[in-house]
Amino acid sequence: MQKATGEKTKLPISIIALRQNPKHIWLSVDGGNCEGPHDAGEGCKLGFRLKPSSSLVVQDLGSGGAFWILGCLGIDGFNMNSFQKDFVVFKPNGSEILPQPFQDLSFRNLSVEPHVEIPQKIDLDHTHQSLARTVENLDLRIQNQSQDVSNSSPQVSEDLTEEQTVVNIPSTPRILPWISSELEANYSANLLAKWLAPGALDDSGQPRCLGGDYFETDLSGERWKARPPVKDMGNGSYAFSLQVHPDFAGDYNLTIILLFRHYEGLKYSPARFVFDRVLHVVPIKFIRSESQLPEIRHCKKSDYTKDVWSGRWTRHARNDSCPISNDGRYRCQKPSFPCQRPWCDGPLGVLESNGWVYSAHCSFKLFTSQKAWKCLNNRWIFWWGDSNHCDTIRNILHFILDVHDIPTVPRIFDMNITNPRNPSQMVRFTSIFNGHPNDTGNYQGLNSLINANYRELLKGYFSRNVVPDTMIMNSGLHDGVYWSNIRNFIKGADYAASFWAEVMEGVRKRGLQPPEVIYRTTVATGGYARSLAFNPQKMEAFNAVVLDKLRKYQVLDRVIDDFDMTYPWHYDNRCNDGVHYGRAPAKMKWRDGQIGHQYFVDLMLGHVLINALCVKSV
C-alpha cells in the first residue's frame, strides 16, 4: 500500500472484514501505543471504515461456503493527520466470481474514515493477540457468512467516533520472525474427527460451516512467489499470513481461490465437487519499513526436522531473450552465475531457472558436479516412492552428477553409478516403485504393502550385512486414487509406518546402524490435476497423515517439503504435466500447448535432497 503524503514512516495494512450485504467494511490495525484516555501499557486498535460503492458484491458461495475477509497488518509509526482518505485500494470493478485464477483485475479507491478504539487490556502472553507490525508481515482472516465479524480478532467496535486522532508509535526497528507453519499434534485423529463432524445450524436456522474449505493462496511479484499459509480456525473462519523481505519491496498480487468446500477434496471422486473460483485478486504494494527479518542461514541438520515448510521462490536474474535450445533446455545464465546470499549458496546458473531459487526457514547450497560427487561418494541411497522419484534420480544424474549414459530411470532401479570424470567415486541408487506391487501397475500406493511378495522384496535390501545409509520415502499420488476415504488411508498409513518401524528394528537387532529416513512430501498437483483424485487438498492431508504416523512409530529423521516447494508453480502446467515436475527437457509441444516446459522445480528438489544427504552440522 502507498502512503499518500511525504512522511518517511511506513504504513502496513491490517484486517478487512467482509460481511453479507455490508454497510461498511472494517479495517483494523493493532497499534502499539496511542494517545488518549487509557491505562498505561494498554494498546489501541485503530479502525478505518471503508465505504464500498454499490458495485462491491460479496459472493454467496452457498451451503458450506463462506464470505471472505482480506487485509494486511501492522503499523510502523505514522500520523493520522497526514493519512489521506483515498489511501486504501481494494474494490474490484466486477462483482462476479471468476472461473479461472490470475485474471487481470482493476481496482478503485475506497473512501477511508479514521477512527480509534481503546480496547480492554491485552494479555501479552497470548501470542494470537500479538500481531506483527511491519510491512513485511500481514495476517489475514477469511470469515464465514454465518460468523459475525465481532467474533473475530482483532475487532473494531461499531460505535467508533468520527474525530481524527494522532497515533504515535515508536519507530524503533523491530526484528520480526519469519512466518512458520507447524504440523498439528495428533493430526490424523483430529482430521478424522473434523471430517466426521455433522453439519450444524446457527441460531437463525441457517447452515453453519465448520471448516474444511480449501483455499489456494498465492502472493506473487516480479521477484517473489510464495504460498501464504492458511490456518483453518474450525468455525468457518480462516487466517493466513503474508510476508515479504524488505529487499523485495514492490508490487504484488494476492490471489485467493476456493478450490474445495468442507473437505470435499478428500472425497473418492472429488472432480464432481470442485469449486475452483477466484475469490479475490488484490494488488498490494509492499514498501520498505524499519522492521527487519532475521537473516536466513544455511540449512543445518536440525532444520530438516521441521514437518511443514513455509518457503518462497526469489528471483535474482532475468534474461527475457532466452530461447529454448534443441535439447529442450533453457540456459538463460551461465552455469557459474552466482547465487545471491543469503537466499542460496553456489552457482545459481546450474538450476536453469532464469534466476529463480527456493528457500525456506533456511537456505540451500547449489552443487557443482565435483562437490556433489564428493558428498555422495560411497553412499547407498534407497528410494521408495512414486514415479516422481524416477524423474528426480534422472535429473540428479544428468544435471548435477553429470552422468548422461542413463537416459531413463525405470520404476525398479538398482545401480552402482560411477563418476565419469573420476572412476574412484561411486554412489549406489536403489529405487523401488510403491504405486503398485507390480511395477507395471498403478493406483495402489501404500496398499502395495498388503502384498507379501512385495514386502519381502523391500525387506531384502535391509536384511544383509550392508544396508542403505539413507532412505528417501514418498507416497501420495497413487494413494489419492486408491483409498476410498480418509479413514481408510489413515489405517493404511499406520500400517506402512509400522512396517518400516519393524524393518528398521530388524536392522538394529543385527547390530547395524539403520538408515536415516527422509520423507519427501508429495507434490502439489498442477493445472487440470487440481480437481482430480490427487488434488492439492487431499495430497496436503495425506502428507500430514503419513508424517504423523511416521513420527508415531519413531521412523522419521528428516523432512523435505516438496509440496511447499511446488505449490507456487501448481496453478498451471508450465512446470508440470499435472503430476510430475521433473519430466526430461524436450523441444516438443507440452500439455499447455507451448513448445518445451520448465523443469527447474524438480531440479531444485534434487539439490535440496543432496543438501539433506550431506549436511554435517547439527
PDB file of N, CA and C in Angstrom, residues 106 112 190 253 266 292 302 337 339-340 380 454 457 487 506 509-510 522 588:
ATOM      1  N   SER A 106      -8.854  -4.775 -12.332  1.00  0.00           N
ATOM      2  CA  SER A 106      -8.515  -3.407 -11.951  1.00  0.00           C
ATOM      3  C   SER A 106      -9.261  -3.058 -10.674  1.00  0.00           C
ATOM      4  N   VAL A 112     -11.880   6.275   3.058  1.00  0.00           N
ATOM      5  CA  VAL A 112     -11.424   5.815   4.365  1.00  0.00           C
ATOM      6  C   VAL A 112     -11.723   6.882   5.407  1.00  0.00           C
ATOM      7  N   ASN A 190      -7.406 -35.843  14.722  1.00  0.00           N
ATOM      8  CA  ASN A 190      -8.160 -34.596  14.651  1.00  0.00           C
ATOM      9  C   ASN A 190      -8.796 -34.401  13.282  1.00  0.00           C
ATOM     10  N   ASN A 253       0.514  -9.256  -6.410  1.00  0.00           N
ATOM     11  CA  ASN A 253      -0.882  -9.667  -6.462  1.00  0.00           C
ATOM     12  C   ASN A 253      -1.110 -10.762  -5.433  1.00  0.00           C
ATOM     13  N   LEU A 266     -11.311 -34.361  -0.283  1.00  0.00           N
ATOM     14  CA  LEU A 266     -10.911 -35.661   0.257  1.00  0.00           C
ATOM     15  C   LEU A 266     -11.800 -36.790  -0.240  1.00  0.00           C
ATOM     16  N   GLN A 292      12.871  -5.439  10.557  1.00  0.00           N
ATOM     17  CA  GLN A 292      13.833  -6.339   9.939  1.00  0.00           C
ATOM     18  C   GLN A 292      13.440  -7.785  10.195  1.00  0.00           C
ATOM     19  N   SER A 302      19.434 -30.010  11.966  1.00  0.00           N
ATOM     20  CA  SER A 302      18.213 -29.848  12.750  1.00  0.00           C
ATOM     21  C   SER A 302      17.099 -29.167  11.970  1.00  0.00           C
ATOM     22  N   PHE A 337      26.944 -18.611 -12.959  1.00  0.00           N
ATOM     23  CA  PHE A 337      26.289 -17.408 -12.437  1.00  0.00           C
ATOM     24  C   PHE A 337      26.012 -17.602 -10.947  1.00  0.00           C
ATOM     25  N   CYS A 339      24.899 -17.455  -6.896  1.00  0.00           N
ATOM     26  CA  CYS A 339      23.763 -17.195  -6.018  1.00  0.00           C
ATOM     27  C   CYS A 339      23.956 -15.864  -5.298  1.00  0.00           C
ATOM     28  N   GLN A 340      22.860 -15.310  -4.874  1.00  0.00           N
ATOM     29  CA  GLN A 340      22.906 -14.113  -4.040  1.00  0.00           C
ATOM     30  C   GLN A 340      22.589 -14.519  -2.611  1.00  0.00           C
ATOM     31  N   TRP A 380      24.967 -45.270  -0.212  1.00  0.00           N
ATOM     32  CA  TRP A 380      23.900 -46.105  -0.774  1.00  0.00           C
ATOM     33  C   TRP A 380      22.579 -45.447  -0.390  1.00  0.00           C
ATOM     34  N   TYR A 454       5.812 -58.390  -2.233  1.00  0.00           N
ATOM     35  CA  TYR A 454       6.338 -57.025  -2.304  1.00  0.00           C
ATOM     36  C   TYR A 454       7.028 -56.650  -0.992  1.00  0.00           C
ATOM     37  N   LEU A 457      10.367 -58.291  -0.922  1.00  0.00           N
ATOM     38  CA  LEU A 457      11.296 -57.592  -1.811  1.00  0.00           C
ATOM     39  C   LEU A 457      11.934 -56.410  -1.086  1.00  0.00           C
ATOM     40  N   ARG A 487     -10.509 -42.104   6.367  1.00  0.00           N
ATOM     41  CA  ARG A 487     -10.411 -43.075   7.460  1.00  0.00           C
ATOM     42  C   ARG A 487      -9.570 -44.268   7.040  1.00  0.00           C
ATOM     43  N   GLY A 506      14.624 -54.510  12.873  1.00  0.00           N
ATOM     44  CA  GLY A 506      15.374 -55.696  12.475  1.00  0.00           C
ATOM     45  C   GLY A 506      16.823 -55.388  12.171  1.00  0.00           C
ATOM     46  N   LYS A 509      18.632 -54.922  15.545  1.00  0.00           N
ATOM     47  CA  LYS A 509      18.847 -56.178  16.270  1.00  0.00           C
ATOM     48  C   LYS A 509      20.044 -56.945  15.730  1.00  0.00           C
ATOM     49  N   ARG A 510      20.423 -56.684  14.486  1.00  0.00           N
ATOM     50  CA  ARG A 510      21.596 -57.342  13.921  1.00  0.00           C
ATOM     51  C   ARG A 510      22.867 -56.546  14.194  1.00  0.00           C
ATOM     52  N   THR A 522       4.582 -35.251  -0.970  1.00  0.00           N
ATOM     53  CA  THR A 522       4.047 -35.340  -2.326  1.00  0.00           C
ATOM     54  C   THR A 522       3.867 -33.951  -2.930  1.00  0.00           C
ATOM     55  N   MET A 588       9.452 -30.064 -27.562  1.00  0.00           N
ATOM     56  CA  MET A 588       8.229 -30.643 -28.108  1.00  0.00           C
ATOM     57  C   MET A 588       7.033 -29.900 -27.522  1.00  0.00           C
TER      58      MET A 588
END
